[in-house]
Short mmCIF file of C-alpha atoms in Angstrom, two decimals:
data_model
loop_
_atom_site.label_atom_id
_atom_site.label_comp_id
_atom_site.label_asym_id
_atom_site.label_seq_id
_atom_site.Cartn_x
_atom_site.Cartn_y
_atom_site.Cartn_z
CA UNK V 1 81.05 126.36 112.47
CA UNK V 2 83.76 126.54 109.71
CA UNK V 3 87.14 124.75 110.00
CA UNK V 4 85.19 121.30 111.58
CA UNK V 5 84.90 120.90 107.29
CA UNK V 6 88.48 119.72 106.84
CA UNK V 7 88.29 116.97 109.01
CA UNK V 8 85.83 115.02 108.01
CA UNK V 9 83.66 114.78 104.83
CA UNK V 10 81.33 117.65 105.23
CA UNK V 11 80.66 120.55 102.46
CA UNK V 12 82.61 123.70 102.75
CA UNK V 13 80.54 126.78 102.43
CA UNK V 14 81.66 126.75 98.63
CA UNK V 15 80.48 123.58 98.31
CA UNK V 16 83.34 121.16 98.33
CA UNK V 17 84.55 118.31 100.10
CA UNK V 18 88.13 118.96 100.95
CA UNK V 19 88.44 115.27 101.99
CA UNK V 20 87.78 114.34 98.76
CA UNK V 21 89.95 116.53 97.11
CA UNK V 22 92.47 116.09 99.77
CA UNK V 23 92.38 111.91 98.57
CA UNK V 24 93.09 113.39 95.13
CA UNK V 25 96.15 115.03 96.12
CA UNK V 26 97.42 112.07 97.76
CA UNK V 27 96.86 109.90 94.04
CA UNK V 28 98.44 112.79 92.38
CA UNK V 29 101.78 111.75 94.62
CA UNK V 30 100.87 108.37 93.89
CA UNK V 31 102.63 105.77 91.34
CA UNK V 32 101.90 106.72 87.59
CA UNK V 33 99.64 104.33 86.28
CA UNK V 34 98.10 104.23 82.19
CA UNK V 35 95.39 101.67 80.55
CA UNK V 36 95.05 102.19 76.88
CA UNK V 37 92.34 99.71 75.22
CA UNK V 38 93.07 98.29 71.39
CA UNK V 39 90.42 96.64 69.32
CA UNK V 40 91.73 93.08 70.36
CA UNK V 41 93.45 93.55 74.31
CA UNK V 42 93.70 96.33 77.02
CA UNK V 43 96.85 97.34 78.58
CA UNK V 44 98.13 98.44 81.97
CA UNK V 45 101.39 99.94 82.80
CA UNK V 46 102.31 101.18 86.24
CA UNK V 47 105.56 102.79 87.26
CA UNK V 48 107.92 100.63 89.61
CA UNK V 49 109.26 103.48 92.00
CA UNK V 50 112.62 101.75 92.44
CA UNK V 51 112.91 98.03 93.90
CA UNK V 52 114.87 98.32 97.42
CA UNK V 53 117.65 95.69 96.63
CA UNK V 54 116.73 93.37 99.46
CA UNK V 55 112.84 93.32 98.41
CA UNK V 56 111.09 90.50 96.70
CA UNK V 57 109.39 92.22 93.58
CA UNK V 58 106.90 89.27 93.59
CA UNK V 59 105.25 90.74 96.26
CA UNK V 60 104.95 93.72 95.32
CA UNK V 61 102.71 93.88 92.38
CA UNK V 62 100.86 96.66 91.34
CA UNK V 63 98.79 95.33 88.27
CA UNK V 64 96.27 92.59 90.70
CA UNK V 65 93.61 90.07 88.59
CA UNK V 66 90.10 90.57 90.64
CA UNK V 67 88.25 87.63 88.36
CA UNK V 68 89.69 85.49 85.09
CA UNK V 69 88.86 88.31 82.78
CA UNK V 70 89.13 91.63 84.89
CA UNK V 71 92.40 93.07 86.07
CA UNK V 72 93.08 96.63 87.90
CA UNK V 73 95.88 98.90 88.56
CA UNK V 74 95.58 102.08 91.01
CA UNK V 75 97.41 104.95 92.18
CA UNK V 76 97.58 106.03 95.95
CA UNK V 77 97.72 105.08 99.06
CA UNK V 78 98.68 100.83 98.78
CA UNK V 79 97.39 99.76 101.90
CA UNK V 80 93.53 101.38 100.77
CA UNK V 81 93.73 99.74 97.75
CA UNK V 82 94.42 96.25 99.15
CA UNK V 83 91.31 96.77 100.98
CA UNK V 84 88.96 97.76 97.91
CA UNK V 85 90.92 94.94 95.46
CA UNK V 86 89.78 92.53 98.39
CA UNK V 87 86.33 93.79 98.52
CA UNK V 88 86.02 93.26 94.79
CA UNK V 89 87.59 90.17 94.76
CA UNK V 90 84.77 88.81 96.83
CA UNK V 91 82.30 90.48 94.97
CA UNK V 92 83.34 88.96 91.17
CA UNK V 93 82.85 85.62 93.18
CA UNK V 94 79.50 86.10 94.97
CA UNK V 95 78.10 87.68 91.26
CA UNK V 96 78.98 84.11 89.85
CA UNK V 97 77.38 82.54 92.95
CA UNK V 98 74.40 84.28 92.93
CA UNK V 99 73.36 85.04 89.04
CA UNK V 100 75.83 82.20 87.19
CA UNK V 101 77.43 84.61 85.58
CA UNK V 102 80.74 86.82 85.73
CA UNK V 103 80.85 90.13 85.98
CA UNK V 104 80.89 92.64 83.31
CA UNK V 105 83.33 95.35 83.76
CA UNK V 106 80.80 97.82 84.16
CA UNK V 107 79.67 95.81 86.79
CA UNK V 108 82.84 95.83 88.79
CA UNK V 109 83.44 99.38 88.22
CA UNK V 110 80.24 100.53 89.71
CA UNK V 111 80.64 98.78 92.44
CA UNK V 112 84.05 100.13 93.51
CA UNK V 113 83.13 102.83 92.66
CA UNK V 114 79.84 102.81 94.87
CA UNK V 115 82.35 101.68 97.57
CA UNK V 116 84.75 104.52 97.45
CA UNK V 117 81.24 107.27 97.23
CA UNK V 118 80.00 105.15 100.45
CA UNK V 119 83.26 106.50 102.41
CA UNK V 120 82.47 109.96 101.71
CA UNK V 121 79.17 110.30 103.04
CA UNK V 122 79.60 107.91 106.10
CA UNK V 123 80.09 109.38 109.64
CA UNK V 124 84.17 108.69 111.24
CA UNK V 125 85.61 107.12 108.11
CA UNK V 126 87.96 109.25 105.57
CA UNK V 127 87.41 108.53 101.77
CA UNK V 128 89.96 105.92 99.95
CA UNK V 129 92.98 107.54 98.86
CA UNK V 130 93.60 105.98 95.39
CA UNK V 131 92.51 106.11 91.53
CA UNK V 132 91.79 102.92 89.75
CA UNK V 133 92.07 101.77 86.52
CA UNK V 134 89.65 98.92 85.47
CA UNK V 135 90.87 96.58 82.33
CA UNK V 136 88.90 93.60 81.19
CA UNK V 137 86.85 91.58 78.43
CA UNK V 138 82.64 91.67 78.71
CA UNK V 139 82.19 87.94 79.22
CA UNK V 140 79.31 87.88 76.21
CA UNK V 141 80.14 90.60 74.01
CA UNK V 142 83.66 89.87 73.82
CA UNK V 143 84.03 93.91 74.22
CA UNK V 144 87.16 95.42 75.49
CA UNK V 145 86.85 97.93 78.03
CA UNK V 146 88.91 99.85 80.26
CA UNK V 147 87.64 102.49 83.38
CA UNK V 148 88.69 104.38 85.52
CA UNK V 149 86.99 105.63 89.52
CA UNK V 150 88.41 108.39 91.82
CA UNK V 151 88.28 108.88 95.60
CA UNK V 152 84.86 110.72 95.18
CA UNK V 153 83.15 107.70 93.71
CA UNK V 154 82.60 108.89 89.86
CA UNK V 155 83.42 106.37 87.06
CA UNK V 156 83.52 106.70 83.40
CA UNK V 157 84.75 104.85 80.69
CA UNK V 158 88.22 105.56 78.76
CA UNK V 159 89.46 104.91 75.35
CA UNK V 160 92.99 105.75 77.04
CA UNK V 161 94.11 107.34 80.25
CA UNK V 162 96.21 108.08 83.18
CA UNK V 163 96.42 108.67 86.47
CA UNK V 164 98.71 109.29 89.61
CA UNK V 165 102.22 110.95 89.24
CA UNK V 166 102.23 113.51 86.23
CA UNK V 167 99.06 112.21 84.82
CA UNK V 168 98.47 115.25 82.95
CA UNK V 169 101.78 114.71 80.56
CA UNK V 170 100.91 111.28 79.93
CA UNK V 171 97.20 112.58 79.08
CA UNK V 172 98.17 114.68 76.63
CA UNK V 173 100.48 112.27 75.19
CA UNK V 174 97.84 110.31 74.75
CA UNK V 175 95.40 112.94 73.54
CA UNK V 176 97.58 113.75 71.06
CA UNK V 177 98.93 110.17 69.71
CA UNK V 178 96.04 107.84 70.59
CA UNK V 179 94.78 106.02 67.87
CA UNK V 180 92.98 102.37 67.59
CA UNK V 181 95.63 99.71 67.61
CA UNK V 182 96.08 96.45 68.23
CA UNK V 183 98.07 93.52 69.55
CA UNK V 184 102.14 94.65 69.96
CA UNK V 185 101.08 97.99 68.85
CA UNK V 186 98.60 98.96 71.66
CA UNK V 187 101.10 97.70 74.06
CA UNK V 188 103.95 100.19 72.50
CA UNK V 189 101.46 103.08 72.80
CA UNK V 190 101.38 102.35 76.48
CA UNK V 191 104.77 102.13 77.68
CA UNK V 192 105.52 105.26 75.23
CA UNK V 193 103.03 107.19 77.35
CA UNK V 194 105.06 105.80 80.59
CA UNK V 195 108.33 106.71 79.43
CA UNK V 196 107.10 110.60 79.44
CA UNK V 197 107.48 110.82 83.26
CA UNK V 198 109.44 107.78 83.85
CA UNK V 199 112.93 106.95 83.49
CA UNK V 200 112.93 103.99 81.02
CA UNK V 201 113.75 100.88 81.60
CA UNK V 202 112.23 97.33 82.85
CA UNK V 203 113.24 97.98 86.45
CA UNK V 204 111.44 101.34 86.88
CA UNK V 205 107.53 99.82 84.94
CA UNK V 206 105.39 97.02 85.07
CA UNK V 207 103.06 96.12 82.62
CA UNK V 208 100.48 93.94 82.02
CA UNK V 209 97.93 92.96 79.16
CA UNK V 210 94.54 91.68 78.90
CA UNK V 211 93.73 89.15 76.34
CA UNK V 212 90.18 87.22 75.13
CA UNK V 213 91.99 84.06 74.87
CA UNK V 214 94.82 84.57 78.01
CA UNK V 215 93.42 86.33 80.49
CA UNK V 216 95.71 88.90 82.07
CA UNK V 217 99.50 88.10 81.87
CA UNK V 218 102.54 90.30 83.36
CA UNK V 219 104.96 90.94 80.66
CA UNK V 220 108.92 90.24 82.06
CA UNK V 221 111.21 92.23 82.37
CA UNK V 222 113.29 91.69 78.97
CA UNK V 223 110.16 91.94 77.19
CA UNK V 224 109.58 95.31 78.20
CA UNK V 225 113.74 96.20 77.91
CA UNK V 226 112.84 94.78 74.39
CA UNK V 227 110.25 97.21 73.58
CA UNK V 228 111.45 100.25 75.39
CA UNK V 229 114.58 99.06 72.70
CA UNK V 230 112.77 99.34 70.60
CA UNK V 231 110.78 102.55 71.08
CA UNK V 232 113.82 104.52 71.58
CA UNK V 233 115.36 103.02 68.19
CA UNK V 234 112.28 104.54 66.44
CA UNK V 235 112.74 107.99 68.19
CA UNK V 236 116.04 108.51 66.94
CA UNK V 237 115.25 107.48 63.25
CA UNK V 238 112.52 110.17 63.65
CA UNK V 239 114.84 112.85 64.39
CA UNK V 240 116.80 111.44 61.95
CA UNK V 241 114.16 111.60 59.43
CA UNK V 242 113.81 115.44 60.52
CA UNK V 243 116.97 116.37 60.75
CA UNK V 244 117.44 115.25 56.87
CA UNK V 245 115.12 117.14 54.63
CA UNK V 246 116.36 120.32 56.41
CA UNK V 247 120.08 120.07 55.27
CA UNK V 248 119.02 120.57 51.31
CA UNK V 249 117.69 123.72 52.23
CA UNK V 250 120.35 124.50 53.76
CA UNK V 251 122.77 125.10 50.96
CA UNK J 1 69.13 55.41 95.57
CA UNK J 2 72.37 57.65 94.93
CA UNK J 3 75.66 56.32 94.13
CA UNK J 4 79.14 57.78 94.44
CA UNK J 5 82.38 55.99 94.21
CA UNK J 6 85.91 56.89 94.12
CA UNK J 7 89.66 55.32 94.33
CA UNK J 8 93.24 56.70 93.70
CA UNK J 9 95.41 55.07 91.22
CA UNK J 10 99.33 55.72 90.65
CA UNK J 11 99.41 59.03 89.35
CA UNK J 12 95.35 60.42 89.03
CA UNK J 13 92.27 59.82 91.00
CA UNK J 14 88.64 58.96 89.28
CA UNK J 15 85.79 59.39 90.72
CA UNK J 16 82.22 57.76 89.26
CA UNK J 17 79.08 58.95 90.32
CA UNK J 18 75.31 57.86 89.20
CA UNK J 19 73.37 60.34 87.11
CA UNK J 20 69.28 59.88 87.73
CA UNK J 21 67.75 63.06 89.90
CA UNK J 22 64.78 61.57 91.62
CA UNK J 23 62.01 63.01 93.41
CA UNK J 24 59.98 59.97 95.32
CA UNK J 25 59.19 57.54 93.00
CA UNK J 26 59.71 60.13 89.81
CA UNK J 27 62.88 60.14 88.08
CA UNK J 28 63.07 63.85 86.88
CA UNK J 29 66.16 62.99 84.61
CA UNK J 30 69.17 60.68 84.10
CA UNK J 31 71.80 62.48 83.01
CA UNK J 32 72.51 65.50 86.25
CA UNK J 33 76.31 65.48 86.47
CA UNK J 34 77.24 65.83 90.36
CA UNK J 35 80.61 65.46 89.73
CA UNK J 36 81.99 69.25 89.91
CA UNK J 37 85.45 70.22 88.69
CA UNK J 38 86.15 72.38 91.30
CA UNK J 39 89.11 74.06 90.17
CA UNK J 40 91.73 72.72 87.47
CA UNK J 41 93.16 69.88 89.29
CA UNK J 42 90.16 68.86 91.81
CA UNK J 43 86.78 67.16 91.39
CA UNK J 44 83.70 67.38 94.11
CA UNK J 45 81.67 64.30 93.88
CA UNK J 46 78.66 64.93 96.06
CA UNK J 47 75.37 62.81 96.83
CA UNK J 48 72.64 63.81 98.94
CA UNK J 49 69.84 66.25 98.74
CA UNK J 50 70.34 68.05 95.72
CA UNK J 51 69.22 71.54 96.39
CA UNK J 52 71.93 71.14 99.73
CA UNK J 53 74.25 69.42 96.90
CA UNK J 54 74.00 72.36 94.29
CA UNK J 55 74.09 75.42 97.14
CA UNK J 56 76.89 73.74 99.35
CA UNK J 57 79.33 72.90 96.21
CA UNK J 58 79.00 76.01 94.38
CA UNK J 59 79.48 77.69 97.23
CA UNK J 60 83.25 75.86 97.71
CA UNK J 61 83.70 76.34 93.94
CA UNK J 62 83.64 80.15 94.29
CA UNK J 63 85.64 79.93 97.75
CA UNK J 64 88.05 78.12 96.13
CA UNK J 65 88.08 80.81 93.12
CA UNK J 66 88.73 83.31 95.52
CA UNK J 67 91.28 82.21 97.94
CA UNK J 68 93.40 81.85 94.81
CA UNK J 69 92.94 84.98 93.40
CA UNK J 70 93.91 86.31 97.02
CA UNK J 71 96.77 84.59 97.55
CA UNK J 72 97.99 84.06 93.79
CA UNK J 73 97.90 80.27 94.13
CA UNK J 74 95.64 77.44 94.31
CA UNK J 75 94.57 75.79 97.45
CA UNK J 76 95.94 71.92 97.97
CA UNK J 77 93.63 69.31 97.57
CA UNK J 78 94.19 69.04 101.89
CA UNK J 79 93.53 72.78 102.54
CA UNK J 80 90.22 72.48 100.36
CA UNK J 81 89.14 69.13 101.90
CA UNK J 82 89.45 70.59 105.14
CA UNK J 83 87.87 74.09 104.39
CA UNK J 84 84.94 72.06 103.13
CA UNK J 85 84.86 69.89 106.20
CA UNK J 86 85.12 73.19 108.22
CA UNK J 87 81.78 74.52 106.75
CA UNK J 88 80.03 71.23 107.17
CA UNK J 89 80.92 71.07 110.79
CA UNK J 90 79.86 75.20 111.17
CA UNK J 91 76.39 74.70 109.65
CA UNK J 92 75.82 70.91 111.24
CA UNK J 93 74.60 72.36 114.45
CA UNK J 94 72.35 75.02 113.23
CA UNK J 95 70.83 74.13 109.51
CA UNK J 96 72.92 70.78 108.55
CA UNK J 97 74.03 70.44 104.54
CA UNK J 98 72.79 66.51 103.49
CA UNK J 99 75.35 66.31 101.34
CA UNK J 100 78.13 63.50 100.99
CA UNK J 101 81.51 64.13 99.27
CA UNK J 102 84.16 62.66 97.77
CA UNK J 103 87.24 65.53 96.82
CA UNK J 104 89.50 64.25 94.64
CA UNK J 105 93.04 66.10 93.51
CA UNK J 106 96.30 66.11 92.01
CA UNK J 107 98.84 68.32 93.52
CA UNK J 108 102.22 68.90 91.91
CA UNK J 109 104.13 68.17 95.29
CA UNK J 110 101.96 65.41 96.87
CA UNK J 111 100.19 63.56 93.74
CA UNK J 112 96.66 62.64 93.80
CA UNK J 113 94.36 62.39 96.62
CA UNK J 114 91.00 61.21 97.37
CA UNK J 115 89.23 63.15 100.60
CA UNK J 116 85.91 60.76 102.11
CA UNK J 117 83.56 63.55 103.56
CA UNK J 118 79.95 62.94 104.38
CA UNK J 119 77.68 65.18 105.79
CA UNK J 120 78.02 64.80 109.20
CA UNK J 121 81.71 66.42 108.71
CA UNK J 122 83.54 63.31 108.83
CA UNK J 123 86.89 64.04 107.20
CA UNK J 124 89.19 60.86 106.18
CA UNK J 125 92.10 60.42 103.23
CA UNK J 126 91.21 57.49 101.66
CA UNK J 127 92.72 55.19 98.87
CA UNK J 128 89.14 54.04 97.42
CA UNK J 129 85.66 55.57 99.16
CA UNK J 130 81.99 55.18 98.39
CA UNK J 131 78.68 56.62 99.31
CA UNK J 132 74.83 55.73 99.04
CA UNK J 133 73.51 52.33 98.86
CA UNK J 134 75.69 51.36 96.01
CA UNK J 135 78.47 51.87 98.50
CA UNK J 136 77.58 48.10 99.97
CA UNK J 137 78.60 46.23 95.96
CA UNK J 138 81.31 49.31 95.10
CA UNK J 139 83.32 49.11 98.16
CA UNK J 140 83.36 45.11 98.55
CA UNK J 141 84.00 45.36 95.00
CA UNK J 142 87.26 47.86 94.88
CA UNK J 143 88.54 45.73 98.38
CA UNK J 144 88.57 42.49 96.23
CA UNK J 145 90.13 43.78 92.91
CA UNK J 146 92.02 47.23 94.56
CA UNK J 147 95.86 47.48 94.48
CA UNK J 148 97.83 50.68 94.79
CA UNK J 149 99.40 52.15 91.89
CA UNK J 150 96.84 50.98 89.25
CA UNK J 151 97.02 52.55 86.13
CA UNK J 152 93.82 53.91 84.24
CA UNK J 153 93.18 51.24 82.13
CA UNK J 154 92.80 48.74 85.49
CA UNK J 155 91.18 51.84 87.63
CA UNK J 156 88.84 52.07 84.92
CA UNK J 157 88.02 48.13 84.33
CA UNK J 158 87.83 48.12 88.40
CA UNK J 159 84.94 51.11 88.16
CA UNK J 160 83.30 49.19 85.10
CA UNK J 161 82.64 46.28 87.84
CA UNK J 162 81.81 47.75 90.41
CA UNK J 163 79.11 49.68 87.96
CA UNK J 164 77.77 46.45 86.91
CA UNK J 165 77.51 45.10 90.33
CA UNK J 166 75.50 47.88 91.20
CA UNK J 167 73.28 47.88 88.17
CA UNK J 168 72.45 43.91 88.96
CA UNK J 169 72.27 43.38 92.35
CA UNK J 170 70.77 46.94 93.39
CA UNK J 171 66.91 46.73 93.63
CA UNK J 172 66.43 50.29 92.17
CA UNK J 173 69.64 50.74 90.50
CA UNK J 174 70.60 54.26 88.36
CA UNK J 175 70.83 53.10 85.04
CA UNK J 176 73.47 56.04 84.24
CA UNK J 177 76.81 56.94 85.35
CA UNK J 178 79.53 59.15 84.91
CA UNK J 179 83.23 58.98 85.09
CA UNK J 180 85.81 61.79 85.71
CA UNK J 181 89.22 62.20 86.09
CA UNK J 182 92.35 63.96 88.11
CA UNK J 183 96.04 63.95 86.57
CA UNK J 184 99.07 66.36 86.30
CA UNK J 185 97.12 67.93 83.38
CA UNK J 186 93.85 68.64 84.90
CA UNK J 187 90.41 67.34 85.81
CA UNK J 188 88.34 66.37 83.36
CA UNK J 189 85.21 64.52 82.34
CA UNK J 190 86.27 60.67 81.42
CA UNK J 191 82.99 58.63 80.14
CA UNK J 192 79.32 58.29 80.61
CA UNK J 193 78.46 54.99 80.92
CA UNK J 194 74.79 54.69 79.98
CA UNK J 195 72.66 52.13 79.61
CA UNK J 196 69.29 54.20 79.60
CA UNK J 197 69.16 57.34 77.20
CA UNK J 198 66.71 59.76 76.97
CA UNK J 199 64.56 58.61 73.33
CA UNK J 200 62.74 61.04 71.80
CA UNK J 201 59.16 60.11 70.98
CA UNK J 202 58.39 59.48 67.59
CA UNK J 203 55.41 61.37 66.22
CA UNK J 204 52.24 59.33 65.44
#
């Protein structure tokens, strides 16, 4: 009887599912990916494992729009996640067909995440292999929100968070320096968080951020060597500003 | 009866389409737009039934709305005639759409375009089209006075005719119509020409 439970999505005798927690490994080799939400936009950064020099970057993006006002970045397995962005996609659409109205982001996340809990309790299918993070504006409240669903079909809401490759640095980076921003500043908070487990750079992240007015729009590549500038510039006047008080005492 | 009208000019289309919703002899109201801006450079100008009119052009609206967020860009004004063509023709054998169409677009490479497609799934490019009754004044009308490359303010004298052609020689004529437009910045609502409005009663 035991053994048959690692194949497919059955419980174990201690009541787990390895599939599911097998689909959780394969995010935690995935791309490192981090939403943080300010009072005024959301942002997404994902890590850009480095661009083969013969590939067209356009193709390869990793922060996707599913409507006007809802964007989402995942880590995992690629080829799943064109498959539930696609789904979702088609969803946003038939929600404005049917009620008149676009989604909220609530909306959308339940339903992925609905999807994704589907494929572990169906017979001959393994679960998706991929985290999301869920960015976008309530289309009446004007709220921003940001969420996040796993491979086993849970969802919650997130003032800040991360997932794939060494999400738990870049959690407690947040954890400890999260606070409500806005505009440039919730941006900076986001690629700071990045730059904890990534090299820095624009080549090596791409990030993205959600606005009321603008929809979702990719930040370029000097923008982001601008503000990784600038970030490290205000790391090295900390340590200078530590380094100085010390040296009175010194003598 | 319903009238829809349409031509292309040297660098837009317009389209102008009547705006009375009638149900046998009862006019429910006279100011229903049917002219849908489909996406930011296309307009759907449909006649016909008008539960089949709503259903079948919202339904292209949010097909539209996702192909580009699949694919990253918008559809041409060709690719969306002939999608909607495509659907007409599936459904004409089974549970037919009464609905008559007239797509007009701008596209960056090509310019603007005018797409003639009734509900039978006819599909023809056109430089001027009509539909409905009105068709018989708006058609002899736009082959008198039509030249290519017209700008707005002639495109827009040429609709004002063929308007008041329809209004006086049509035995039950839509007092109301309304005008929009296709250009290299977008589709958009032009006029309302009106020559019935909707009084409110004053209280005895």
């Amino acid at each position: 009887m035991a053994r048959y439970d690692r194949a497919i999505t059955v419980f174990s005798p201690d009541g787990h599912l390895f599939q599911v927690e097998y689909a959780l490994e394969a995010v935690r080799k995935g791309n490192a990916a981090v939403g943080v939400r300010g009072t005024d936009n959301v942002v997404l950064g994902v890590e850009k494992k480095s661009a083969a020099k013969l590939q067209d970057s356009r193709s390869a993006r990793k922060i996707v729009s599913l409507d006007d006002h809802v964007a989402l970045a995942c880590a995992g397995l690629k080829a799943d996640a064109r498959v539930l962005i696609n789904r979702a996609r088609i969803e946003c659409q038939s929600h404005r067909l049917t009620v008149e109205d676009p989604v909220t982001v609530e909306y959308i996340t339940r339903y992925i995440a609905g999807l994704q809990q589907k494929y572990t309790q169906s017979g001959g299918v393994r679960p998706f292999g991929l985290s999301t993070l869920i960015v976008g504006f309530d289309p009446y409240s004007g709220v921003p929100s940001l969420y996040q669903t796993d491979p086993s079909g849970t969802f919650s809401a997130w003032k800040a968070h991360a997932t794939g490759r060494n999400s738990n640095s870049m959690r407690e980076f947040l954890e400890k320096n999260y606070k409500e921003t806005s505009g440039q500043e919730t941006v900076k908070l986001a690629i700071r968080a990045l730059l904890e487990v990534v090299e820095s750079g624009g080549k090596t992240i791409e990030v993205a951020v959600m606005t009321k007015e603008h929809g979702l729009r990719q930040l370029e590549e000097a923008e982001i060597d601008a503000i990784v500038a600038e970030i490290e510039a205000e790391k090295v006047a900390a340590e200078v500003a530590k380094k100085a008080p010390a040296a009175p005492k010194e003598t | 009866m319903e009238c829809v009208f349409g031509l292309v000019g040297n660098d837009f289309a317009v389209v102008a389409a009547d705006t009375s919703a009638v149900h046998s002899i009862l006019v429910h109201k006279s100011n229903e737009d049917k002219i849908m801006i489909l996406d930011s450079h296309k307009l759907i100008a449909a006649s016909g039934e008008s539960g089949d009119r709503v259903q079948f052009t919202e339904y292209i609206q949010k097909n539209v709305a996702l192909y580009q967020f699949r694919n990253g860009i918008p559809l041409t004004t060709a690719a969306a005639a002939n999608f909607t063509r495509g659907e007409l023709a599936t459904a004409l054998r089974k549970n037919p759409y009464f609905v008559n169409i007239l797509l007009a677009g701008y596209d960056k490479e090509t310019g603007p375009s005018l797409y003639y497609i009734d509900y039978i799934a006819t599909l023809h490019k056109v430089d001027k089209g009509a539909f409905g009754y009105g068709s018989y004044f708006s058609l002899a009308m736009m082959d008198r006075h039509y030249h290519s490359g017209m700008t707005v303010e002639e495109a827009i004298d040429l609709v004002d005719k063929c308007i008041m052609e329809i209004r006086s020689r049509l035995v039950v004529a839509p007092p109301n119509f309304v005008i929009k437009i296709v250009d290299k910045d977008g589709a958009r609502e032009y006029a309302w020409r009106e020559s019935v409005k909707d009084a409110t009663v004053a209280s005895a």
